[in-house]
Amino acid sequence: MTSQTPENGHPYPEQPEGLLEILQRLDRNLEVLTDLTGRLAEEQTATRIEVQGLHESAEQRYAALDQRIAAVQATTEQQAQVAAQQAESINRLITLLEPRRGRN
């Protein structure tokens, strides 16, 4: 047998044992939900730690790439300067040798 409560209209068992069973089931459900919530929080924390590690790793890789790029740019600039100096030296030699060509 059930009776209606005027507040919400849901049927409740008239016997206290039925209420006790309902409360015990709710308590078990609450324990399960609490456990699942704890597990999810642990997984979320682990995921955050993993993502932070990946982020730091990516930052380190970008820093290393920036250093490589800077080194390559410096080397390229040095090689360009050397090439310009060599071209200048060759032009001077050509300038010096051109009058001699006319003599031969």
XYZ file of C-alpha atoms in Angstrom:
104
model
C 0.000 0.000 0.000
C 1.109 3.502 -0.712
C -0.067 6.891 0.347
C 0.223 10.221 -1.421
C 2.142 13.040 0.196
C 0.470 16.353 -0.305
C 3.768 18.237 -0.927
C 4.938 16.480 -4.068
C 2.354 13.858 -4.959
C 4.856 10.951 -5.120
C 3.850 7.642 -3.621
C 5.810 6.472 -0.576
C 5.529 3.126 1.146
C 3.544 3.335 4.338
C 5.873 0.939 6.106
C 9.099 2.296 7.621
C 10.988 -0.766 6.312
C 10.224 0.345 2.762
C 11.550 3.795 3.528
C 14.645 2.237 5.056
C 15.233 0.206 1.867
C 14.838 3.319 -0.238
C 17.254 5.225 1.982
C 19.758 2.352 1.840
C 19.546 2.270 -1.973
C 19.970 6.030 -2.096
C 22.938 5.718 0.249
C 24.529 3.066 -2.004
C 23.847 5.203 -5.052
C 25.421 8.164 -3.306
C 28.492 6.077 -2.419
C 28.815 4.929 -6.030
C 28.418 8.480 -7.310
C 30.952 9.741 -4.782
C 33.395 7.027 -5.856
C 32.850 7.804 -9.537
C 33.259 11.517 -8.884
C 36.528 10.812 -7.091
C 37.761 8.673 -9.957
C 36.809 11.323 -12.482
C 38.618 13.951 -10.426
C 41.731 11.735 -10.346
C 41.541 11.187 -14.107
C 41.044 14.896 -14.660
C 44.077 15.670 -12.504
C 46.148 13.070 -14.361
C 45.007 14.522 -17.683
C 45.901 18.036 -16.565
C 49.352 16.858 -15.493
C 49.820 15.083 -18.828
C 48.664 18.129 -20.791
C 50.967 20.376 -18.745
C 53.861 18.036 -19.528
C 53.005 18.098 -23.223
C 52.742 21.882 -23.105
C 56.141 22.192 -21.436
C 57.636 19.737 -23.920
C 56.206 21.737 -26.815
C 57.601 24.957 -25.349
C 61.030 23.345 -25.027
C 60.867 22.121 -28.617
C 59.884 25.573 -29.865
C 62.719 27.121 -27.862
C 65.155 24.610 -29.386
C 63.795 25.358 -32.866
C 64.158 29.089 -32.252
C 67.785 28.525 -31.255
C 68.399 26.445 -34.382
C 66.784 29.069 -36.580
C 68.910 31.791 -34.978
C 72.049 29.691 -35.504
C 71.177 29.037 -39.156
C 70.446 32.727 -39.713
C 73.762 33.696 -38.123
C 75.627 31.157 -40.261
C 73.806 32.348 -43.379
C 74.690 35.962 -42.603
C 78.340 35.024 -42.038
C 78.431 33.085 -45.297
C 76.830 36.012 -47.109
C 79.490 38.351 -45.695
C 82.271 35.967 -46.725
C 80.748 35.643 -50.203
C 80.499 39.435 -50.493
C 84.141 39.800 -49.427
C 85.214 37.138 -51.911
C 83.231 38.837 -54.679
C 84.871 42.125 -53.764
C 88.319 40.509 -53.856
C 87.586 38.912 -57.227
C 86.393 42.256 -58.604
C 89.622 43.894 -57.400
C 91.695 41.173 -59.045
C 89.750 41.586 -62.261
C 90.295 45.330 -62.095
C 94.019 44.801 -61.572
C 94.316 42.189 -64.317
C 92.273 43.981 -66.993
C 95.004 46.534 -67.852
C 97.479 43.671 -68.213
C 95.202 41.907 -70.668
C 95.357 44.844 -72.970
C 99.155 44.749 -72.899
C 99.415 41.093 -73.865
